[in-house]
Structures are given as structure tokens and as C-alpha cells.
CSV table of C-alpha atoms in Angstrom, one decimal:
chain,number,residue,atom,x,y,z
A,1,MET,CA,-8.5,-4.4,22.0
A,2,LYS,CA,-6.0,-3.1,24.6
A,3,ASN,CA,-3.2,-4.9,22.7
A,4,LEU,CA,-4.3,-3.3,19.5
A,5,ASN,CA,-4.4,0.2,21.0
A,6,ALA,CA,-1.0,-0.3,22.7
A,7,PHE,CA,0.4,-1.6,19.3
A,8,PHE,CA,-1.0,1.5,17.5
A,9,LYS,CA,0.4,3.9,20.1
A,10,GLN,CA,3.8,2.3,20.2
A,11,ASN,CA,4.1,2.4,16.4
A,12,SER,CA,2.0,5.5,15.6
A,13,LYS,CA,5.0,7.3,13.9
A,14,LEU,CA,5.4,4.4,11.5
A,15,ILE,CA,1.7,4.2,10.8
A,16,ILE,CA,1.4,7.9,10.2
A,17,ASP,CA,4.3,7.7,7.9
A,18,PHE,CA,2.5,4.9,6.0
A,19,TRP,CA,-0.7,7.1,5.8
A,20,VAL,CA,1.2,10.1,4.5
A,21,ASN,CA,2.9,8.0,1.8
A,22,GLN,CA,-0.5,6.5,0.9
A,23,VAL,CA,-2.1,10.0,0.4
A,24,VAL,CA,1.0,11.3,-1.5
A,25,TRP,CA,1.1,8.4,-3.9
A,26,SER,CA,-2.7,8.5,-4.3
A,27,VAL,CA,-2.4,12.1,-5.4
A,28,VAL,CA,0.4,11.1,-7.8
A,29,GLY,CA,-1.9,8.3,-9.1
A,30,LEU,CA,-4.6,10.9,-9.9
A,31,MET,CA,-2.1,13.3,-11.4
A,32,VAL,CA,-0.9,10.6,-13.7
A,33,SER,CA,-4.1,8.8,-14.6
A,34,TRP,CA,-6.5,11.7,-15.3
A,35,PRO,CA,-4.4,13.6,-17.8
A,36,MET,CA,-3.3,10.3,-19.5
A,37,SER,CA,-6.9,9.2,-19.7
A,38,ILE,CA,-7.9,12.5,-21.3
A,39,MET,CA,-4.9,12.6,-23.7
A,40,LEU,CA,-5.1,8.9,-24.7
A,41,ASN,CA,-8.9,8.6,-24.8
A,42,LYS,CA,-9.1,7.6,-28.4
A,43,ASP,CA,-5.8,5.7,-28.6
A,44,PRO,CA,-6.1,2.0,-29.6
A,45,ASN,CA,-3.5,1.2,-26.9
A,46,TYR,CA,-5.4,3.0,-24.2
A,47,SER,CA,-5.6,0.0,-21.8
A,48,LEU,CA,-1.9,-0.8,-22.3
A,49,TYR,CA,-0.8,2.8,-21.5
A,50,MET,CA,-3.1,3.0,-18.5
A,51,GLY,CA,-1.9,-0.3,-17.2
A,52,LEU,CA,1.7,0.9,-17.4
A,53,ALA,CA,0.7,4.0,-15.6
A,54,ALA,CA,-0.9,1.9,-12.8
A,55,ALA,CA,2.3,-0.2,-12.6
A,56,PHE,CA,4.3,3.0,-12.2
A,57,THR,CA,2.2,4.7,-9.5
A,58,ALA,CA,1.4,1.5,-7.6
A,59,GLY,CA,5.0,0.2,-7.9
A,60,ILE,CA,6.4,3.3,-6.4
A,61,PHE,CA,4.0,3.1,-3.5
A,62,TRP,CA,4.9,-0.5,-2.9
A,63,PHE,CA,8.5,0.4,-2.9
A,64,ARG,CA,8.0,3.2,-0.4
A,65,ILE,CA,6.2,0.9,2.0
A,66,TYR,CA,8.9,-1.7,1.5
A,67,ASP,CA,11.6,0.9,2.2
A,68,ILE,CA,9.9,2.3,5.3
A,69,LEU,CA,9.6,-1.1,6.9
A,70,ASN,CA,13.0,-2.2,5.6
A,71,GLN,CA,14.6,0.9,7.3
A,72,HIS,CA,12.7,0.2,10.5
A,73,GLY,CA,13.9,-3.5,10.5
A,74,LEU,CA,17.4,-2.3,9.8
A,75,LYS,CA,17.4,-0.4,13.1
A,76,TYR,CA,16.8,-3.7,14.9
A,77,ALA,CA,19.5,-5.5,12.8
A,78,ILE,CA,22.0,-2.8,13.8
A,79,ARG,CA,20.9,-3.0,17.4
A,80,LYS,CA,21.2,-6.8,17.3
A,81,SER,CA,24.7,-6.7,15.8
A,82,LYS,CA,26.0,-4.1,18.4
A,83,SER,CA,24.5,-5.9,21.4
A,84,SER,CA,25.4,-9.2,23.0
A,85,GLY,CA,22.5,-11.0,21.4
A,86,GLU,CA,19.8,-9.2,23.3
A,87,GLY,CA,16.9,-10.1,21.0
A,88,SER,CA,14.0,-9.9,23.4
A,89,GLN,CA,13.2,-6.3,22.3
A,90,ILE,CA,13.1,-7.1,18.6
A,91,PRO,CA,9.6,-7.5,17.2
A,92,SER,CA,8.8,-10.8,15.5
A,93,ASP,CA,9.0,-11.4,11.8
A,94,SER,CA,5.3,-10.7,11.4
A,95,PHE,CA,5.7,-7.1,12.6
A,96,GLY,CA,5.8,-5.7,9.1
A,97,LEU,CA,2.6,-7.7,8.2
A,98,LYS,CA,0.9,-6.3,11.3
A,99,ILE,CA,1.9,-2.7,10.4
A,100,GLY,CA,0.8,-3.2,6.8
A,101,LEU,CA,-2.6,-4.6,7.8
A,102,LEU,CA,-3.3,-2.1,10.6
A,103,SER,CA,-2.2,0.9,8.5
A,104,TYR,CA,-4.1,-0.3,5.5
A,105,ALA,CA,-7.2,-1.4,7.4
A,106,PRO,CA,-9.4,1.6,6.5
A,107,THR,CA,-8.7,1.1,2.8
A,108,ILE,CA,-9.2,-2.7,3.1
A,109,LEU,CA,-12.6,-2.0,4.8
A,110,LEU,CA,-13.6,0.4,1.9
A,111,ILE,CA,-12.6,-2.2,-0.7
A,112,LEU,CA,-14.6,-5.0,1.1
A,113,ILE,CA,-17.7,-2.8,1.3
A,114,PHE,CA,-17.3,-2.1,-2.5
A,115,VAL,CA,-17.0,-5.9,-3.1
A,116,VAL,CA,-20.1,-6.6,-1.0
A,117,PHE,CA,-22.1,-3.9,-2.8
A,118,SER,CA,-21.0,-5.4,-6.1
A,119,LEU,CA,-22.0,-8.9,-5.1
A,120,ILE,CA,-25.5,-7.9,-3.9
A,121,LYS,CA,-25.9,-5.6,-7.0
A,122,LEU,CA,-26.4,-2.4,-5.1
A,123,GLU,CA,-25.4,-0.2,-8.0
A,124,ASN,CA,-25.6,3.2,-6.3
A,125,GLY,CA,-23.6,1.9,-3.4
A,126,GLN,CA,-21.1,0.3,-5.7
A,127,ALA,CA,-20.7,3.5,-7.8
A,128,ILE,CA,-20.2,5.6,-4.6
A,129,MET,CA,-17.6,3.2,-3.2
A,130,ALA,CA,-15.8,3.1,-6.5
A,131,ALA,CA,-15.6,6.9,-6.5
A,132,VAL,CA,-14.4,7.0,-2.9
A,133,ILE,CA,-11.8,4.3,-3.5
A,134,TYR,CA,-10.4,5.6,-6.8
A,135,MET,CA,-11.1,9.3,-6.8
A,136,VAL,CA,-10.4,10.4,-3.2
A,137,PRO,CA,-6.7,10.2,-2.6
A,138,ILE,CA,-6.5,7.1,-0.5
A,139,HIS,CA,-6.3,4.3,-3.0
A,140,SER,CA,-5.9,6.3,-6.3
A,141,MET,CA,-2.4,5.0,-7.1
A,142,TYR,CA,-4.4,2.1,-8.7
A,143,ASN,CA,-6.8,4.5,-10.6
A,144,ALA,CA,-5.0,4.1,-13.9
A,145,GLY,CA,-5.5,0.3,-13.6
A,146,TRP,CA,-9.2,0.8,-13.0
A,147,LEU,CA,-9.4,3.1,-16.1
A,148,ALA,CA,-7.4,0.5,-18.1
A,149,LEU,CA,-10.0,-2.1,-17.3
A,150,SER,CA,-13.1,0.2,-17.7
A,151,GLY,CA,-14.1,-1.6,-20.9
A,152,PHE,CA,-14.1,-5.0,-19.3
A,153,ASP,CA,-16.9,-6.9,-17.5
A,154,GLU,CA,-17.8,-5.6,-14.0
A,155,ILE,CA,-16.5,-8.8,-12.3
A,156,VAL,CA,-13.0,-8.0,-13.7
A,157,LEU,CA,-13.1,-4.6,-12.0
A,158,VAL,CA,-14.3,-6.2,-8.7
A,159,ILE,CA,-11.5,-8.8,-8.9
A,160,TYR,CA,-8.9,-6.1,-9.7
A,161,THR,CA,-10.1,-4.0,-6.8
A,162,LEU,CA,-9.9,-7.0,-4.4
A,163,LEU,CA,-6.4,-7.9,-5.6
A,164,THR,CA,-5.1,-4.4,-4.9
A,165,ILE,CA,-5.4,-5.3,-1.2
A,166,LEU,CA,-2.6,-7.9,-1.4
A,167,PRO,CA,0.6,-6.1,-2.3
A,168,ILE,CA,0.8,-3.7,0.6
A,169,PRO,CA,0.8,-6.2,3.5
A,170,PHE,CA,3.2,-8.4,1.5
A,171,PHE,CA,5.7,-5.5,0.8
A,172,ALA,CA,5.4,-4.3,4.4
A,173,TRP,CA,6.2,-7.8,5.7
A,174,LEU,CA,9.0,-8.3,3.2
A,175,GLY,CA,10.6,-5.0,3.9
A,176,TYR,CA,10.7,-5.6,7.7
A,177,TYR,CA,11.7,-9.3,7.3
A,178,LEU,CA,14.7,-8.4,5.2
A,179,GLY,CA,15.6,-5.3,7.1
A,180,VAL,CA,15.8,-7.0,10.5
A,181,ARG,CA,18.2,-9.5,8.8
A,182,ASP,CA,20.3,-6.7,7.4
A,183,LYS,CA,19.3,-7.5,3.8
A,184,GLY,CA,17.5,-5.7,1.0
A,185,VAL,CA,18.7,-2.4,2.2
A,186,ILE,CA,18.6,0.5,-0.3
A,187,ALA,CA,20.1,3.3,1.8
A,188,ARG,CA,22.0,1.9,4.8
A,189,GLU,CA,23.6,5.3,5.7
A,190,LYS,CA,20.2,6.7,6.5
A,191,VAL,CA,19.8,4.4,9.6
A,192,ASN,CA,23.5,4.3,10.5
A,193,LYS,CA,23.3,7.9,11.6
A,194,GLU,CA,20.7,7.2,14.2
């Protein structure tokens, strides 16, 4: 537990940046999905349009997490290239994954509670958790996808919600992994000034 607290304190700026982006893109997810849901309610291609909206809002969030960790990794790549191979202070390749999992842990916990409530058929608990997950701006970048699947069987919604856990740790890991290798950089000049 001490290691976890130390890791959190050492990387608190990065984790807070993650949380800010999560809230911002959740709000955008709500701002896109609710009006589209109302306007396209009777459209025969409702699920398609809502799926595209979910791909848009979630995709931008994934890119932001990738970019944050890529820029962080780039700092170490620049430091590594300027020093005489002093790599002992550079975090391991799993650093991005750790940040992604730690930052996303509260959301992952909410999703797992939703899945458990769904599996034990606790309908009130399931409905409350679905509202918290998709209507409170913490995981609402996926709201349009939930609405796109609203006509499907309940198990599809549960699987969809469970699968939404996977992209963030992956893109956090990928961003840092490529950044520390000086690859996948979108805006190198941003870090070169530091």
C-alpha cells in the first residue's frame, strides 16, 4: 500500500490530468448523445448514428489519454538521448499501464459493481449503476454506444459496458511505450520546450 501511495503522489499531476480529461470528454459524450438521441429517436438508422457518435466521443478520449502518456514518455526519451545512457530514472514500459489502471480504477470499480448487479439480477442496483456510469460525467463518453444498443438483450449491454474498460489501459500503455521510444509523437515541440 505504501508503494501505491508513493506512486500516486509521485504521479499525481498526470493522474489529475487524466481525471480532468475523463470528466471533460464525459460531458462531451453527454452533449453529443442526448441531443442526437432526441433528434434521431424515430430514425431507422438510430443505432448506426449513435454508434458513430460513441466512436467519435470515445475515440477522442482514447486519443487524449494516448497523447498525455505519449508526451510524458517523450520527456524520458529526450532525457535519455541527451544523457550518457543514464536510464535508471526512466520508468519501466509498464508505467503507462499502471497510470491507466490507477487513474481509471474508480470507473473500473463502478463497472464491475454494475456487472455483478446484472449477474445476480439485482434490477434496482443495476439501473442505479447504469445511471451513475452513463449519466454522471465519468464514463459518459460511451453513452451513445449504450443508447445504440438499448434495443438489444440485456447481456449485450453488460458485455458492452465490460468491454469499455479495456481501451484506456491499452492506450495509456501504448502512448507511454511509444513516447519513451521517441515514436508516435503528435506534437514534439510541446515537450522540446521543457
